[in-house]
Amino acid sequence: MSDSWQLFLDSLWPIVRGGLTGTIPLALSSFAIGLVLALVVALMRLSSNRVVSWIARAYISAIRGTPLLVQLFVIFYGLPSLGVLIDPWPSAIVAFSLNVGGYAAEVIRAAILSVPKGQWEAGYTIGMSHAQSLRRLILPQAARVSVPPLSNTFISLVKDTSLASMILVTELFREAQKIAAFTQEFMLLYIQAALVYWVFCLVLSMGQSALETRLDRYVAH
């Protein structure tokens, strides 16, 4: 028991460090890129142009209808067969960003549709163009509505980054795997990794609650 406890203490910082230097940066960068992509796809989905809307629908359907692990493998292991070589870290960012884009696009689309049509009319009344109304009136209001589901998407992404270990990206779970392979204490190290993920998600959940409370002050009830 004492040896297991000592191993737990010795491996704690390497695993946490893997989370701080690998998992969190990977999740943040992928989420940021994914949000930009999601906004573009959501606007395409709302477009009156049927071809543009269909392309957005097809993308969302493909992302939501296939496993993230398969998407990751297609990019890292599949693209080289077409002559496209991407290193592990960029491959993970591309895969996670595309995945976030597919899911977050529907969140953003629903948030935009939740804004009363009178807001569009108000923008047109004071001389705003469609683009100006969207940027100055609609998107700020939609952002408040979309915070809870997008926050949940980010928290899920933090956990999903563990799949990056399958393509040898050094992050939280990869560090646990390496230590477990060396010590043969698989149960202990994997439970420890799960606990660290849990703590990270608890902290992010508290941040989400604080952000929602802050935004709620500006929403009329």
PDB file of N, CA and C in Angstrom, residues 27-91:
ATOM      1  N   ALA A  27      -7.042  21.709 -26.055  1.00  0.00           N
ATOM      2  CA  ALA A  27      -8.481  21.972 -26.015  1.00  0.00           C
ATOM      3  C   ALA A  27      -8.780  23.430 -26.344  1.00  0.00           C
ATOM      4  N   LEU A  28      -8.004  24.352 -25.780  1.00  0.00           N
ATOM      5  CA  LEU A  28      -8.248  25.779 -26.009  1.00  0.00           C
ATOM      6  C   LEU A  28      -8.058  26.157 -27.472  1.00  0.00           C
ATOM      7  N   SER A  29      -6.954  25.721 -28.063  1.00  0.00           N
ATOM      8  CA  SER A  29      -6.681  26.075 -29.457  1.00  0.00           C
ATOM      9  C   SER A  29      -7.706  25.440 -30.393  1.00  0.00           C
ATOM     10  N   SER A  30      -8.059  24.188 -30.146  1.00  0.00           N
ATOM     11  CA  SER A  30      -9.051  23.517 -30.990  1.00  0.00           C
ATOM     12  C   SER A  30     -10.419  24.155 -30.837  1.00  0.00           C
ATOM     13  N   PHE A  31     -10.771  24.543 -29.623  1.00  0.00           N
ATOM     14  CA  PHE A  31     -12.081  25.150 -29.380  1.00  0.00           C
ATOM     15  C   PHE A  31     -12.172  26.515 -30.042  1.00  0.00           C
ATOM     16  N   ALA A  32     -11.105  27.298 -29.958  1.00  0.00           N
ATOM     17  CA  ALA A  32     -11.103  28.635 -30.570  1.00  0.00           C
ATOM     18  C   ALA A  32     -11.269  28.531 -32.086  1.00  0.00           C
ATOM     19  N   ILE A  33     -10.496  27.652 -32.710  1.00  0.00           N
ATOM     20  CA  ILE A  33     -10.610  27.468 -34.163  1.00  0.00           C
ATOM     21  C   ILE A  33     -11.981  26.900 -34.514  1.00  0.00           C
ATOM     22  N   GLY A  34     -12.436  25.944 -33.697  1.00  0.00           N
ATOM     23  CA  GLY A  34     -13.730  25.325 -33.937  1.00  0.00           C
ATOM     24  C   GLY A  34     -14.882  26.307 -33.844  1.00  0.00           C
ATOM     25  N   LEU A  35     -14.788  27.287 -32.936  1.00  0.00           N
ATOM     26  CA  LEU A  35     -15.840  28.286 -32.800  1.00  0.00           C
ATOM     27  C   LEU A  35     -15.945  29.171 -34.037  1.00  0.00           C
ATOM     28  N   VAL A  36     -14.789  29.577 -34.562  1.00  0.00           N
ATOM     29  CA  VAL A  36     -14.787  30.383 -35.783  1.00  0.00           C
ATOM     30  C   VAL A  36     -15.417  29.594 -36.920  1.00  0.00           C
ATOM     31  N   LEU A  37     -15.025  28.338 -37.047  1.00  0.00           N
ATOM     32  CA  LEU A  37     -15.594  27.472 -38.074  1.00  0.00           C
ATOM     33  C   LEU A  37     -17.095  27.288 -37.864  1.00  0.00           C
ATOM     34  N   ALA A  38     -17.496  27.117 -36.600  1.00  0.00           N
ATOM     35  CA  ALA A  38     -18.909  26.907 -36.284  1.00  0.00           C
ATOM     36  C   ALA A  38     -19.757  28.112 -36.661  1.00  0.00           C
ATOM     37  N   LEU A  39     -19.227  29.308 -36.416  1.00  0.00           N
ATOM     38  CA  LEU A  39     -19.971  30.520 -36.766  1.00  0.00           C
ATOM     39  C   LEU A  39     -20.181  30.601 -38.274  1.00  0.00           C
ATOM     40  N   VAL A  40     -19.131  30.303 -39.023  1.00  0.00           N
ATOM     41  CA  VAL A  40     -19.235  30.330 -40.488  1.00  0.00           C
ATOM     42  C   VAL A  40     -20.256  29.293 -40.958  1.00  0.00           C
ATOM     43  N   VAL A  41     -20.174  28.096 -40.421  1.00  0.00           N
ATOM     44  CA  VAL A  41     -21.083  27.024 -40.835  1.00  0.00           C
ATOM     45  C   VAL A  41     -22.521  27.346 -40.420  1.00  0.00           C
ATOM     46  N   ALA A  42     -22.700  27.928 -39.236  1.00  0.00           N
ATOM     47  CA  ALA A  42     -24.046  28.290 -38.785  1.00  0.00           C
ATOM     48  C   ALA A  42     -24.666  29.321 -39.719  1.00  0.00           C
ATOM     49  N   LEU A  43     -23.885  30.317 -40.129  1.00  0.00           N
ATOM     50  CA  LEU A  43     -24.393  31.333 -41.056  1.00  0.00           C
ATOM     51  C   LEU A  43     -24.675  30.729 -42.430  1.00  0.00           C
ATOM     52  N   MET A  44     -23.845  29.775 -42.848  1.00  0.00           N
ATOM     53  CA  MET A  44     -24.112  29.066 -44.097  1.00  0.00           C
ATOM     54  C   MET A  44     -25.409  28.272 -43.998  1.00  0.00           C
ATOM     55  N   ARG A  45     -25.594  27.661 -42.838  1.00  0.00           N
ATOM     56  CA  ARG A  45     -26.812  26.860 -42.603  1.00  0.00           C
ATOM     57  C   ARG A  45     -28.060  27.725 -42.663  1.00  0.00           C
ATOM     58  N   LEU A  46     -27.949  28.993 -42.270  1.00  0.00           N
ATOM     59  CA  LEU A  46     -29.080  29.916 -42.269  1.00  0.00           C
ATOM     60  C   LEU A  46     -29.230  30.647 -43.600  1.00  0.00           C
ATOM     61  N   SER A  47     -28.290  30.436 -44.495  1.00  0.00           N
ATOM     62  CA  SER A  47     -28.310  31.138 -45.773  1.00  0.00           C
ATOM     63  C   SER A  47     -29.526  30.748 -46.608  1.00  0.00           C
ATOM     64  N   SER A  48     -30.031  31.705 -47.364  1.00  0.00           N
ATOM     65  CA  SER A  48     -31.148  31.436 -48.268  1.00  0.00           C
ATOM     66  C   SER A  48     -30.686  30.714 -49.531  1.00  0.00           C
ATOM     67  N   ASN A  49     -29.379  30.679 -49.740  1.00  0.00           N
ATOM     68  CA  ASN A  49     -28.814  29.960 -50.879  1.00  0.00           C
ATOM     69  C   ASN A  49     -28.821  28.459 -50.566  1.00  0.00           C
ATOM     70  N   ARG A  50     -29.559  27.706 -51.349  1.00  0.00           N
ATOM     71  CA  ARG A  50     -29.730  26.295 -51.055  1.00  0.00           C
ATOM     72  C   ARG A  50     -28.428  25.499 -51.140  1.00  0.00           C
ATOM     73  N   VAL A  51     -27.582  25.852 -52.073  1.00  0.00           N
ATOM     74  CA  VAL A  51     -26.312  25.139 -52.217  1.00  0.00           C
ATOM     75  C   VAL A  51     -25.436  25.364 -50.994  1.00  0.00           C
ATOM     76  N   VAL A  52     -25.329  26.621 -50.568  1.00  0.00           N
ATOM     77  CA  VAL A  52     -24.526  26.956 -49.379  1.00  0.00           C
ATOM     78  C   VAL A  52     -25.089  26.258 -48.154  1.00  0.00           C
ATOM     79  N   SER A  53     -26.410  26.314 -47.997  1.00  0.00           N
ATOM     80  CA  SER A  53     -27.054  25.668 -46.856  1.00  0.00           C
ATOM     81  C   SER A  53     -26.849  24.160 -46.887  1.00  0.00           C
ATOM     82  N   TRP A  54     -26.915  23.569 -48.086  1.00  0.00           N
ATOM     83  CA  TRP A  54     -26.732  22.119 -48.196  1.00  0.00           C
ATOM     84  C   TRP A  54     -25.310  21.709 -47.823  1.00  0.00           C
ATOM     85  N   ILE A  55     -24.325  22.491 -48.223  1.00  0.00           N
ATOM     86  CA  ILE A  55     -22.933  22.187 -47.871  1.00  0.00           C
ATOM     87  C   ILE A  55     -22.759  22.182 -46.353  1.00  0.00           C
ATOM     88  N   ALA A  56     -23.357  23.167 -45.687  1.00  0.00           N
ATOM     89  CA  ALA A  56     -23.279  23.238 -44.227  1.00  0.00           C
ATOM     90  C   ALA A  56     -23.979  22.036 -43.594  1.00  0.00           C
ATOM     91  N   ARG A  57     -25.150  21.673 -44.115  1.00  0.00           N
ATOM     92  CA  ARG A  57     -25.880  20.514 -43.600  1.00  0.00           C
ATOM     93  C   ARG A  57     -25.057  19.236 -43.739  1.00  0.00           C
ATOM     94  N   ALA A  58     -24.433  19.074 -44.912  1.00  0.00           N
ATOM     95  CA  ALA A  58     -23.641  17.877 -45.167  1.00  0.00           C
ATOM     96  C   ALA A  58     -22.458  17.788 -44.204  1.00  0.00           C
ATOM     97  N   TYR A  59     -21.787  18.916 -43.983  1.00  0.00           N
ATOM     98  CA  TYR A  59     -20.643  18.947 -43.058  1.00  0.00           C
ATOM     99  C   TYR A  59     -21.078  18.571 -41.642  1.00  0.00           C
ATOM    100  N   ILE A  60     -22.157  19.195 -41.181  1.00  0.00           N
ATOM    101  CA  ILE A  60     -22.650  18.921 -39.828  1.00  0.00           C
ATOM    102  C   ILE A  60     -23.051  17.453 -39.696  1.00  0.00           C
ATOM    103  N   SER A  61     -23.730  16.929 -40.709  1.00  0.00           N
ATOM    104  CA  SER A  61     -24.159  15.535 -40.676  1.00  0.00           C
ATOM    105  C   SER A  61     -22.969  14.580 -40.634  1.00  0.00           C
ATOM    106  N   ALA A  62     -21.935  14.879 -41.420  1.00  0.00           N
ATOM    107  CA  ALA A  62     -20.750  14.021 -41.454  1.00  0.00           C
ATOM    108  C   ALA A  62     -20.020  14.027 -40.121  1.00  0.00           C
ATOM    109  N   ILE A  63     -19.887  15.200 -39.516  1.00  0.00           N
ATOM    110  CA  ILE A  63     -19.178  15.309 -38.238  1.00  0.00           C
ATOM    111  C   ILE A  63     -19.951  14.630 -37.120  1.00  0.00           C
ATOM    112  N   ARG A  64     -21.243  14.894 -37.067  1.00  0.00           N
ATOM    113  CA  ARG A  64     -22.063  14.341 -35.989  1.00  0.00           C
ATOM    114  C   ARG A  64     -22.379  12.871 -36.190  1.00  0.00           C
ATOM    115  N   GLY A  65     -22.225  12.385 -37.411  1.00  0.00           N
ATOM    116  CA  GLY A  65     -22.568  10.995 -37.700  1.00  0.00           C
ATOM    117  C   GLY A  65     -21.401  10.033 -37.685  1.00  0.00           C
ATOM    118  N   THR A  66     -20.198  10.537 -37.394  1.00  0.00           N
ATOM    119  CA  THR A  66     -19.018   9.674 -37.346  1.00  0.00           C
ATOM    120  C   THR A  66     -18.281   9.872 -36.023  1.00  0.00           C
ATOM    121  N   PRO A  67     -17.642   8.829 -35.495  1.00  0.00           N
ATOM    122  CA  PRO A  67     -16.915   8.951 -34.225  1.00  0.00           C
ATOM    123  C   PRO A  67     -15.706   9.874 -34.337  1.00  0.00           C
ATOM    124  N   LEU A  68     -15.430  10.585 -33.260  1.00  0.00           N
ATOM    125  CA  LEU A  68     -14.275  11.477 -33.232  1.00  0.00           C
ATOM    126  C   LEU A  68     -12.980  10.713 -33.447  1.00  0.00           C
ATOM    127  N   LEU A  69     -12.889   9.504 -32.899  1.00  0.00           N
ATOM    128  CA  LEU A  69     -11.664   8.719 -33.065  1.00  0.00           C
ATOM    129  C   LEU A  69     -11.423   8.398 -34.535  1.00  0.00           C
ATOM    130  N   VAL A  70     -12.479   8.092 -35.264  1.00  0.00           N
ATOM    131  CA  VAL A  70     -12.348   7.807 -36.695  1.00  0.00           C
ATOM    132  C   VAL A  70     -11.893   9.061 -37.440  1.00  0.00           C
ATOM    133  N   GLN A  71     -12.448  10.205 -37.081  1.00  0.00           N
ATOM    134  CA  GLN A  71     -12.040  11.463 -37.708  1.00  0.00           C
ATOM    135  C   GLN A  71     -10.558  11.726 -37.463  1.00  0.00           C
ATOM    136  N   LEU A  72     -10.122  11.463 -36.244  1.00  0.00           N
ATOM    137  CA  LEU A  72      -8.718  11.662 -35.883  1.00  0.00           C
ATOM    138  C   LEU A  72      -7.811  10.734 -36.687  1.00  0.00           C
ATOM    139  N   PHE A  73      -8.216   9.483 -36.838  1.00  0.00           N
ATOM    140  CA  PHE A  73      -7.409   8.513 -37.578  1.00  0.00           C
ATOM    141  C   PHE A  73      -7.377   8.827 -39.075  1.00  0.00           C
ATOM    142  N   VAL A  74      -8.502   9.301 -39.615  1.00  0.00           N
ATOM    143  CA  VAL A  74      -8.538   9.657 -41.031  1.00  0.00           C
ATOM    144  C   VAL A  74      -7.515  10.746 -41.331  1.00  0.00           C
ATOM    145  N   ILE A  75      -7.433  11.734 -40.423  1.00  0.00           N
ATOM    146  CA  ILE A  75      -6.515  12.852 -40.647  1.00  0.00           C
ATOM    147  C   ILE A  75      -5.065  12.442 -40.444  1.00  0.00           C
ATOM    148  N   PHE A  76      -4.790  11.675 -39.383  1.00  0.00           N
ATOM    149  CA  PHE A  76      -3.399  11.351 -39.069  1.00  0.00           C
ATOM    150  C   PHE A  76      -2.868  10.159 -39.865  1.00  0.00           C
ATOM    151  N   TYR A  77      -3.687   9.110 -39.997  1.00  0.00           N
ATOM    152  CA  TYR A  77      -3.230   7.899 -40.685  1.00  0.00           C
ATOM    153  C   TYR A  77      -3.726   7.816 -42.132  1.00  0.00           C
ATOM    154  N   GLY A  78      -4.876   8.455 -42.418  1.00  0.00           N
ATOM    155  CA  GLY A  78      -5.450   8.355 -43.751  1.00  0.00           C
ATOM    156  C   GLY A  78      -4.862   9.315 -44.763  1.00  0.00           C
ATOM    157  N   LEU A  79      -4.691  10.580 -44.357  1.00  0.00           N
ATOM    158  CA  LEU A  79      -4.196  11.584 -45.298  1.00  0.00           C
ATOM    159  C   LEU A  79      -2.800  11.278 -45.860  1.00  0.00           C
ATOM    160  N   PRO A  80      -1.894  10.653 -45.092  1.00  0.00           N
ATOM    161  CA  PRO A  80      -0.574  10.329 -45.673  1.00  0.00           C
ATOM    162  C   PRO A  80      -0.668   9.463 -46.929  1.00  0.00           C
ATOM    163  N   SER A  81      -1.725   8.631 -47.026  1.00  0.00           N
ATOM    164  CA  SER A  81      -1.880   7.809 -48.231  1.00  0.00           C
ATOM    165  C   SER A  81      -2.190   8.660 -49.451  1.00  0.00           C
ATOM    166  N   LEU A  82      -2.617   9.918 -49.209  1.00  0.00           N
ATOM    167  CA  LEU A  82      -2.876  10.860 -50.295  1.00  0.00           C
ATOM    168  C   LEU A  82      -1.723  11.841 -50.461  1.00  0.00           C
ATOM    169  N   GLY A  83      -0.640  11.593 -49.733  1.00  0.00           N
ATOM    170  CA  GLY A  83       0.532  12.449 -49.828  1.00  0.00           C
ATOM    171  C   GLY A  83       0.507  13.643 -48.898  1.00  0.00           C
ATOM    172  N   VAL A  84      -0.452  13.670 -47.968  1.00  0.00           N
ATOM    173  CA  VAL A  84      -0.565  14.787 -47.021  1.00  0.00           C
ATOM    174  C   VAL A  84      -0.086  14.309 -45.651  1.00  0.00           C
ATOM    175  N   LEU A  85       1.061  14.779 -45.236  1.00  0.00           N
ATOM    176  CA  LEU A  85       1.639  14.372 -43.949  1.00  0.00           C
ATOM    177  C   LEU A  85       1.456  15.490 -42.928  1.00  0.00           C
ATOM    178  N   ILE A  86       0.826  15.168 -41.815  1.00  0.00           N
ATOM    179  CA  ILE A  86       0.607  16.148 -40.753  1.00  0.00           C
ATOM    180  C   ILE A  86       1.131  15.565 -39.447  1.00  0.00           C
ATOM    181  N   ASP A  87       1.889  16.341 -38.708  1.00  0.00           N
ATOM    182  CA  ASP A  87       2.431  15.890 -37.432  1.00  0.00           C
ATOM    183  C   ASP A  87       1.308  15.624 -36.427  1.00  0.00           C
ATOM    184  N   PRO A  88       1.589  14.867 -35.363  1.00  0.00           N
ATOM    185  CA  PRO A  88       0.549  14.499 -34.394  1.00  0.00           C
ATOM    186  C   PRO A  88      -0.211  15.679 -33.800  1.00  0.00           C
ATOM    187  N   TRP A  89       0.519  16.689 -33.321  1.00  0.00           N
ATOM    188  CA  TRP A  89      -0.145  17.818 -32.663  1.00  0.00           C
ATOM    189  C   TRP A  89      -1.080  18.571 -33.615  1.00  0.00           C
ATOM    190  N   PRO A  90      -0.608  18.995 -34.807  1.00  0.00           N
ATOM    191  CA  PRO A  90      -1.527  19.656 -35.743  1.00  0.00           C
ATOM    192  C   PRO A  90      -2.685  18.748 -36.173  1.00  0.00           C
ATOM    193  N   SER A  91      -2.418  17.448 -36.306  1.00  0.00           N
ATOM    194  CA  SER A  91      -3.486  16.518 -36.677  1.00  0.00           C
ATOM    195  C   SER A  91      -4.590  16.531 -35.631  1.00  0.00           C
TER     196      SER A  91
END
